[in-house]
Amino acid sequence: MDTEGKVLLITLEGIDGSGKSTLHLALKVLLADLNPVFTREPGATWVGESVRRAIAEQIDPVTEATLFVADHAAHLAKIIRPALADGKLVISDRYSDSRYAYQAVTLKGVIQKPEEWLRAMHNGWSIIPDKTFLCVLPIDEALARLKPTNEREHFEKREILEKVQDNYLKFARAEPSRFVIVDAMKEKEEIAQFVADAIRQILQSSRSRRRR
Ligand code: TMP
């Protein structure tokens, strides 16, 4: 398929255990003909190593949040902006909505109005995705899919994941034209096919809009 002139940034979001990374992998196969750039947050650049260390040490919520933002800045500078400038379709496993959903929870009581603070940190330099697929499922199911409790990151707790998913759903209600809710309880093949077809459709309509 010809993707010329259709510069798109697609993001995949959802709580831990929602199957978003499995979906990302499946899209690599299903959309191979479009030659997209598949990328992720955190960890698309070396800044991600600092983020992983901060998470593992539970260093401090502000340090962790600002490192996630630094990781995003490096990701944009080194991978996303060059790929979009090259006319490539970009598909990122997590992006800025992860910060607004997770760090709004971890910064509660540390910073006043954490979501506003986080959004303000991205203002003026970040890029808003064209479409965001949000994988949604019952928290019990997500927890059942995660590693044993002693190997989990500090985000991967019921009380946090519940609030994170509520945040995501609030964002989807606020921006219904950007968010597509994906039923993460469906079979993984069905989910991947649904998202791959939706991405092809978005590309088609963006091409016809540009021709008008
Ligand atoms: P991952 O499991 O997708 O590799 O992400 C690692 C963890 O980091 C996951 O629990 C979600 C969390 N996270 C944030 O809290 N804020 C962010 O901005 C990002 C990108 C991830």
mmCIF file of C-alpha atoms and ligand atoms in Angstrom:
data_model
loop_
_atom_site.group_PDB
_atom_site.id
_atom_site.type_symbol
_atom_site.label_atom_id
_atom_site.label_comp_id
_atom_site.label_asym_id
_atom_site.label_seq_id
_atom_site.Cartn_x
_atom_site.Cartn_y
_atom_site.Cartn_z
ATOM 1 C CA MET A 1 0.000 0.000 0.000
ATOM 2 C CA ASP A 2 1.195 3.507 -0.800
ATOM 3 C CA THR A 3 1.445 5.629 2.352
ATOM 4 C CA GLU A 4 2.841 8.732 0.666
ATOM 5 C CA GLY A 5 1.446 11.986 2.029
ATOM 6 C CA LYS A 6 -0.209 10.277 5.005
ATOM 7 C CA VAL A 7 1.766 11.137 8.060
ATOM 8 C CA LEU A 8 0.156 9.555 11.065
ATOM 9 C CA LEU A 9 0.959 8.973 14.681
ATOM 10 C CA ILE A 10 -0.980 6.109 16.258
ATOM 11 C CA THR A 11 -0.677 5.208 19.936
ATOM 12 C CA LEU A 12 -1.681 2.145 21.936
ATOM 13 C CA GLU A 13 -2.669 2.677 25.551
ATOM 14 C CA GLY A 14 -4.081 0.692 28.440
ATOM 15 C CA ILE A 15 -3.274 -0.533 31.920
ATOM 16 C CA ASP A 16 -0.623 -3.177 32.597
ATOM 17 C CA GLY A 17 -2.029 -6.562 31.583
ATOM 18 C CA SER A 18 -4.347 -5.090 28.937
ATOM 19 C CA GLY A 19 -2.532 -6.851 26.085
ATOM 20 C CA LYS A 20 -1.325 -3.676 24.424
ATOM 21 C CA SER A 21 2.238 -4.916 23.861
ATOM 22 C CA THR A 22 0.941 -8.197 22.372
ATOM 23 C CA LEU A 23 -1.212 -6.068 20.068
ATOM 24 C CA HIS A 24 1.827 -3.969 19.098
ATOM 25 C CA LEU A 25 3.693 -7.168 18.139
ATOM 26 C CA ALA A 26 0.754 -8.521 16.110
ATOM 27 C CA LEU A 27 0.449 -5.229 14.197
ATOM 28 C CA LYS A 28 4.062 -5.616 13.073
ATOM 29 C CA VAL A 29 2.932 -8.628 11.065
ATOM 30 C CA LEU A 30 -0.512 -7.399 9.988
ATOM 31 C CA LEU A 31 0.701 -3.968 8.833
ATOM 32 C CA ALA A 32 4.135 -4.982 7.519
ATOM 33 C CA ASP A 33 3.232 -3.791 3.991
ATOM 34 C CA LEU A 34 2.820 -0.212 5.294
ATOM 35 C CA ASN A 35 6.365 -0.263 6.669
ATOM 36 C CA PRO A 36 5.477 1.613 9.878
ATOM 37 C CA VAL A 37 7.935 2.665 12.550
ATOM 38 C CA PHE A 38 7.091 0.646 15.663
ATOM 39 C CA THR A 39 8.251 2.279 18.833
ATOM 40 C CA ARG A 40 7.491 2.506 22.550
ATOM 41 C CA GLU A 41 7.597 4.494 25.775
ATOM 42 C CA PRO A 42 9.512 4.206 27.987
ATOM 43 C CA GLY A 43 12.734 2.977 26.471
ATOM 44 C CA ALA A 44 12.965 3.943 22.817
ATOM 45 C CA THR A 45 16.230 5.758 23.664
ATOM 46 C CA TRP A 46 18.829 5.381 26.439
ATOM 47 C CA VAL A 47 16.811 7.773 28.636
ATOM 48 C CA GLY A 48 14.507 4.801 29.214
ATOM 49 C CA GLU A 49 17.266 3.113 31.241
ATOM 50 C CA SER A 50 17.034 5.925 33.811
ATOM 51 C CA VAL A 51 13.256 5.556 33.848
ATOM 52 C CA ARG A 52 13.517 1.794 34.515
ATOM 53 C CA ARG A 53 15.987 2.472 37.330
ATOM 54 C CA ALA A 54 13.724 5.137 38.861
ATOM 55 C CA ILE A 55 10.753 2.725 38.722
ATOM 56 C CA ALA A 56 12.740 -0.147 40.259
ATOM 57 C CA GLU A 57 14.096 2.040 43.088
ATOM 58 C CA GLN A 58 10.776 3.874 43.582
ATOM 59 C CA ILE A 59 13.037 6.856 43.891
ATOM 60 C CA ASP A 60 10.460 9.645 44.208
ATOM 61 C CA PRO A 61 7.244 10.373 42.248
ATOM 62 C CA VAL A 62 8.398 13.752 40.861
ATOM 63 C CA THR A 63 11.754 12.348 39.727
ATOM 64 C CA GLU A 64 9.961 9.422 38.108
ATOM 65 C CA ALA A 65 7.400 11.657 36.359
ATOM 66 C CA THR A 66 10.002 14.078 35.006
ATOM 67 C CA LEU A 67 12.153 11.176 33.770
ATOM 68 C CA PHE A 68 9.127 9.799 31.894
ATOM 69 C CA VAL A 69 8.747 13.268 30.314
ATOM 70 C CA ALA A 70 12.474 13.342 29.463
ATOM 71 C CA ASP A 71 12.119 9.898 27.881
ATOM 72 C CA HIS A 72 9.209 11.267 25.811
ATOM 73 C CA ALA A 73 11.253 14.307 24.688
ATOM 74 C CA ALA A 74 14.123 12.084 23.544
ATOM 75 C CA HIS A 75 11.673 9.707 21.860
ATOM 76 C CA LEU A 76 10.134 12.587 19.907
ATOM 77 C CA ALA A 77 13.477 14.098 18.955
ATOM 78 C CA LYS A 78 15.264 10.906 17.984
ATOM 79 C CA ILE A 79 12.536 8.658 16.592
ATOM 80 C CA ILE A 80 9.075 10.144 16.118
ATOM 81 C CA ARG A 81 9.806 13.519 14.525
ATOM 82 C CA PRO A 82 12.370 12.081 12.058
ATOM 83 C CA ALA A 83 9.969 9.239 11.132
ATOM 84 C CA LEU A 84 7.030 11.619 10.574
ATOM 85 C CA ALA A 85 9.301 13.952 8.576
ATOM 86 C CA ASP A 86 10.122 10.918 6.425
ATOM 87 C CA GLY A 87 6.403 10.390 5.764
ATOM 88 C CA LYS A 88 6.288 7.207 7.871
ATOM 89 C CA LEU A 89 3.353 5.850 9.821
ATOM 90 C CA VAL A 90 4.388 5.673 13.500
ATOM 91 C CA ILE A 91 2.806 3.230 15.983
ATOM 92 C CA SER A 92 3.846 3.705 19.599
ATOM 93 C CA ASP A 93 3.209 1.297 22.472
ATOM 94 C CA ARG A 94 2.381 3.914 25.170
ATOM 95 C CA TYR A 95 2.794 7.667 24.773
ATOM 96 C CA SER A 96 1.821 10.858 26.639
ATOM 97 C CA ASP A 97 -1.604 9.551 27.760
ATOM 98 C CA SER A 98 0.307 7.021 29.909
ATOM 99 C CA ARG A 99 1.749 9.938 31.848
ATOM 100 C CA TYR A 100 -1.610 11.672 32.220
ATOM 101 C CA ALA A 101 -3.207 8.407 33.378
ATOM 102 C CA TYR A 102 -0.464 6.929 35.632
ATOM 103 C CA GLN A 103 1.410 9.941 36.997
ATOM 104 C CA ALA A 104 -1.869 11.715 37.773
ATOM 105 C CA VAL A 105 -2.248 8.851 40.291
ATOM 106 C CA THR A 106 1.339 8.610 41.598
ATOM 107 C CA LEU A 107 1.576 12.419 42.020
ATOM 108 C CA LYS A 108 -1.707 12.761 43.891
ATOM 109 C CA GLY A 109 -0.995 14.472 47.208
ATOM 110 C CA VAL A 110 2.533 15.358 46.048
ATOM 111 C CA ILE A 111 1.591 18.031 43.504
ATOM 112 C CA GLN A 112 -1.608 20.046 43.273
ATOM 113 C CA LYS A 113 -3.669 19.175 40.178
ATOM 114 C CA PRO A 114 -1.165 16.611 38.861
ATOM 115 C CA GLU A 115 -2.945 16.015 35.531
ATOM 116 C CA GLU A 116 -2.876 19.738 34.705
ATOM 117 C CA TRP A 117 0.777 19.913 35.743
ATOM 118 C CA LEU A 118 1.634 16.937 33.525
ATOM 119 C CA ARG A 119 -0.296 18.290 30.539
ATOM 120 C CA ALA A 120 1.343 21.706 30.946
ATOM 121 C CA MET A 121 4.762 20.006 30.860
ATOM 122 C CA HIS A 122 3.972 18.666 27.389
ATOM 123 C CA ASN A 123 2.473 21.870 26.019
ATOM 124 C CA GLY A 124 4.152 23.560 23.100
ATOM 125 C CA TRP A 125 6.580 20.816 22.067
ATOM 126 C CA SER A 126 4.884 17.428 22.172
ATOM 127 C CA ILE A 127 2.735 16.030 19.329
ATOM 128 C CA ILE A 128 -0.857 14.922 19.902
ATOM 129 C CA PRO A 129 -1.500 11.478 18.387
ATOM 130 C CA ASP A 130 -3.904 11.219 15.440
ATOM 131 C CA LYS A 131 -5.549 8.151 16.926
ATOM 132 C CA THR A 132 -5.238 6.318 20.226
ATOM 133 C CA PHE A 133 -6.419 2.746 20.732
ATOM 134 C CA LEU A 134 -7.274 2.206 24.382
ATOM 135 C CA CYS A 135 -7.358 -1.439 25.536
ATOM 136 C CA VAL A 136 -9.925 -1.791 28.324
ATOM 137 C CA LEU A 137 -10.689 -4.797 30.521
ATOM 138 C CA PRO A 138 -11.799 -5.680 34.067
ATOM 139 C CA ILE A 139 -9.024 -5.037 36.612
ATOM 140 C CA ASP A 140 -9.240 -8.639 37.904
ATOM 141 C CA GLU A 141 -8.479 -9.947 34.437
ATOM 142 C CA ALA A 142 -5.533 -7.543 34.019
ATOM 143 C CA LEU A 143 -4.085 -8.584 37.397
ATOM 144 C CA ALA A 144 -4.475 -12.269 36.517
ATOM 145 C CA ARG A 145 -2.368 -11.692 33.388
ATOM 146 C CA LEU A 146 0.504 -10.006 35.255
ATOM 147 C CA LYS A 147 3.682 -11.539 36.711
ATOM 148 C CA PRO A 148 3.660 -12.829 40.320
ATOM 149 C CA THR A 149 3.174 -10.047 42.914
ATOM 150 C CA ASN A 150 6.823 -10.003 44.041
ATOM 151 C CA GLU A 151 8.035 -9.354 40.466
ATOM 152 C CA ARG A 152 5.612 -6.511 39.719
ATOM 153 C CA GLU A 153 6.391 -2.811 39.317
ATOM 154 C CA HIS A 154 4.857 -0.516 41.910
ATOM 155 C CA PHE A 155 2.164 0.616 39.438
ATOM 156 C CA GLU A 156 0.867 -2.926 39.073
ATOM 157 C CA LYS A 157 -1.525 -2.914 42.043
ATOM 158 C CA ARG A 158 -5.284 -3.090 42.009
ATOM 159 C CA GLU A 159 -5.833 0.307 43.669
ATOM 160 C CA ILE A 160 -3.505 2.054 41.215
ATOM 161 C CA LEU A 161 -4.647 0.253 38.058
ATOM 162 C CA GLU A 162 -8.301 0.964 38.871
ATOM 163 C CA LYS A 163 -7.601 4.694 39.048
ATOM 164 C CA VAL A 164 -5.359 4.611 35.979
ATOM 165 C CA GLN A 165 -8.062 2.895 33.915
ATOM 166 C CA ASP A 166 -10.670 5.394 35.188
ATOM 167 C CA ASN A 167 -8.370 8.203 34.051
ATOM 168 C CA TYR A 168 -7.965 6.645 30.611
ATOM 169 C CA LEU A 169 -11.741 6.281 30.252
ATOM 170 C CA LYS A 170 -12.205 9.915 31.274
ATOM 171 C CA PHE A 171 -9.739 10.984 28.548
ATOM 172 C CA ALA A 172 -11.589 8.842 25.985
ATOM 173 C CA ARG A 173 -14.891 10.511 26.911
ATOM 174 C CA ALA A 174 -13.267 13.954 26.611
ATOM 175 C CA GLU A 175 -11.738 13.215 23.177
ATOM 176 C CA PRO A 176 -14.054 10.732 21.461
ATOM 177 C CA SER A 177 -12.707 11.466 17.989
ATOM 178 C CA ARG A 178 -9.140 10.560 18.957
ATOM 179 C CA PHE A 179 -9.774 7.548 21.186
ATOM 180 C CA VAL A 180 -10.979 4.146 20.027
ATOM 181 C CA ILE A 181 -11.907 1.807 22.874
ATOM 182 C CA VAL A 182 -10.766 -1.757 22.305
ATOM 183 C CA ASP A 183 -12.422 -4.606 24.186
ATOM 184 C CA ALA A 184 -9.320 -6.338 25.574
ATOM 185 C CA MET A 185 -11.379 -9.390 26.585
ATOM 186 C CA LYS A 186 -11.757 -10.444 22.951
ATOM 187 C CA GLU A 187 -9.388 -12.991 21.372
ATOM 188 C CA LYS A 188 -5.997 -11.434 20.652
ATOM 189 C CA GLU A 189 -6.223 -12.260 16.927
ATOM 190 C CA GLU A 190 -9.606 -10.545 16.686
ATOM 191 C CA ILE A 191 -8.316 -7.457 18.509
ATOM 192 C CA ALA A 192 -5.253 -7.220 16.279
ATOM 193 C CA GLN A 193 -7.332 -7.569 13.097
ATOM 194 C CA PHE A 194 -9.811 -4.931 14.299
ATOM 195 C CA VAL A 195 -7.042 -2.427 15.084
ATOM 196 C CA ALA A 196 -5.109 -3.172 11.877
ATOM 197 C CA ASP A 197 -8.274 -2.649 9.785
ATOM 198 C CA ALA A 198 -9.067 0.564 11.670
ATOM 199 C CA ILE A 199 -5.542 1.914 11.034
ATOM 200 C CA ARG A 200 -5.857 1.150 7.305
ATOM 201 C CA GLN A 201 -9.192 2.966 7.242
ATOM 202 C CA ILE A 202 -7.741 6.008 9.012
ATOM 203 C CA LEU A 203 -4.914 6.091 6.486
ATOM 204 C CA GLN A 204 -7.378 5.902 3.603
ATOM 205 C CA SER A 205 -9.550 8.715 4.905
ATOM 206 C CA SER A 206 -6.539 10.876 5.711
ATOM 207 C CA ARG A 207 -5.356 10.364 2.111
ATOM 208 C CA SER A 208 -8.726 11.351 0.629
ATOM 209 C CA ARG A 209 -8.904 14.407 2.939
ATOM 210 C CA ARG A 210 -5.473 15.529 1.755
ATOM 211 C CA ARG A 211 -6.540 15.197 -1.889
ATOM 212 C CA ARG A 212 -9.578 17.395 -1.425
HETATM 213 P P1 TMP B 1 5.462 -1.030 30.044
HETATM 214 O O1 TMP B 1 4.916 -2.088 30.980
HETATM 215 O O2 TMP B 1 4.530 -0.680 28.937
HETATM 216 O O3 TMP B 1 6.853 -1.321 29.598
HETATM 217 O O4 TMP B 1 5.558 0.312 30.930
HETATM 218 C C1 TMP B 1 6.257 0.293 32.131
HETATM 219 C C2 TMP B 1 5.440 0.886 33.233
HETATM 220 O O5 TMP B 1 5.565 2.293 33.193
HETATM 221 C C3 TMP B 1 3.957 0.573 33.186
HETATM 222 O O6 TMP B 1 3.546 0.161 34.478
HETATM 223 C C4 TMP B 1 3.316 1.891 32.855
HETATM 224 C C5 TMP B 1 4.310 2.892 33.366
HETATM 225 N N1 TMP B 1 4.318 4.184 32.674
HETATM 226 C C6 TMP B 1 4.006 5.311 33.404
HETATM 227 O O7 TMP B 1 3.678 5.227 34.585
HETATM 228 N N2 TMP B 1 4.063 6.520 32.781
HETATM 229 C C7 TMP B 1 4.439 6.658 31.481
HETATM 230 O O8 TMP B 1 4.471 7.783 30.973
HETATM 231 C C8 TMP B 1 4.762 5.472 30.731
HETATM 232 C C9 TMP B 1 5.172 5.609 29.304
HETATM 233 C C10 TMP B 1 4.693 4.252 31.369
#
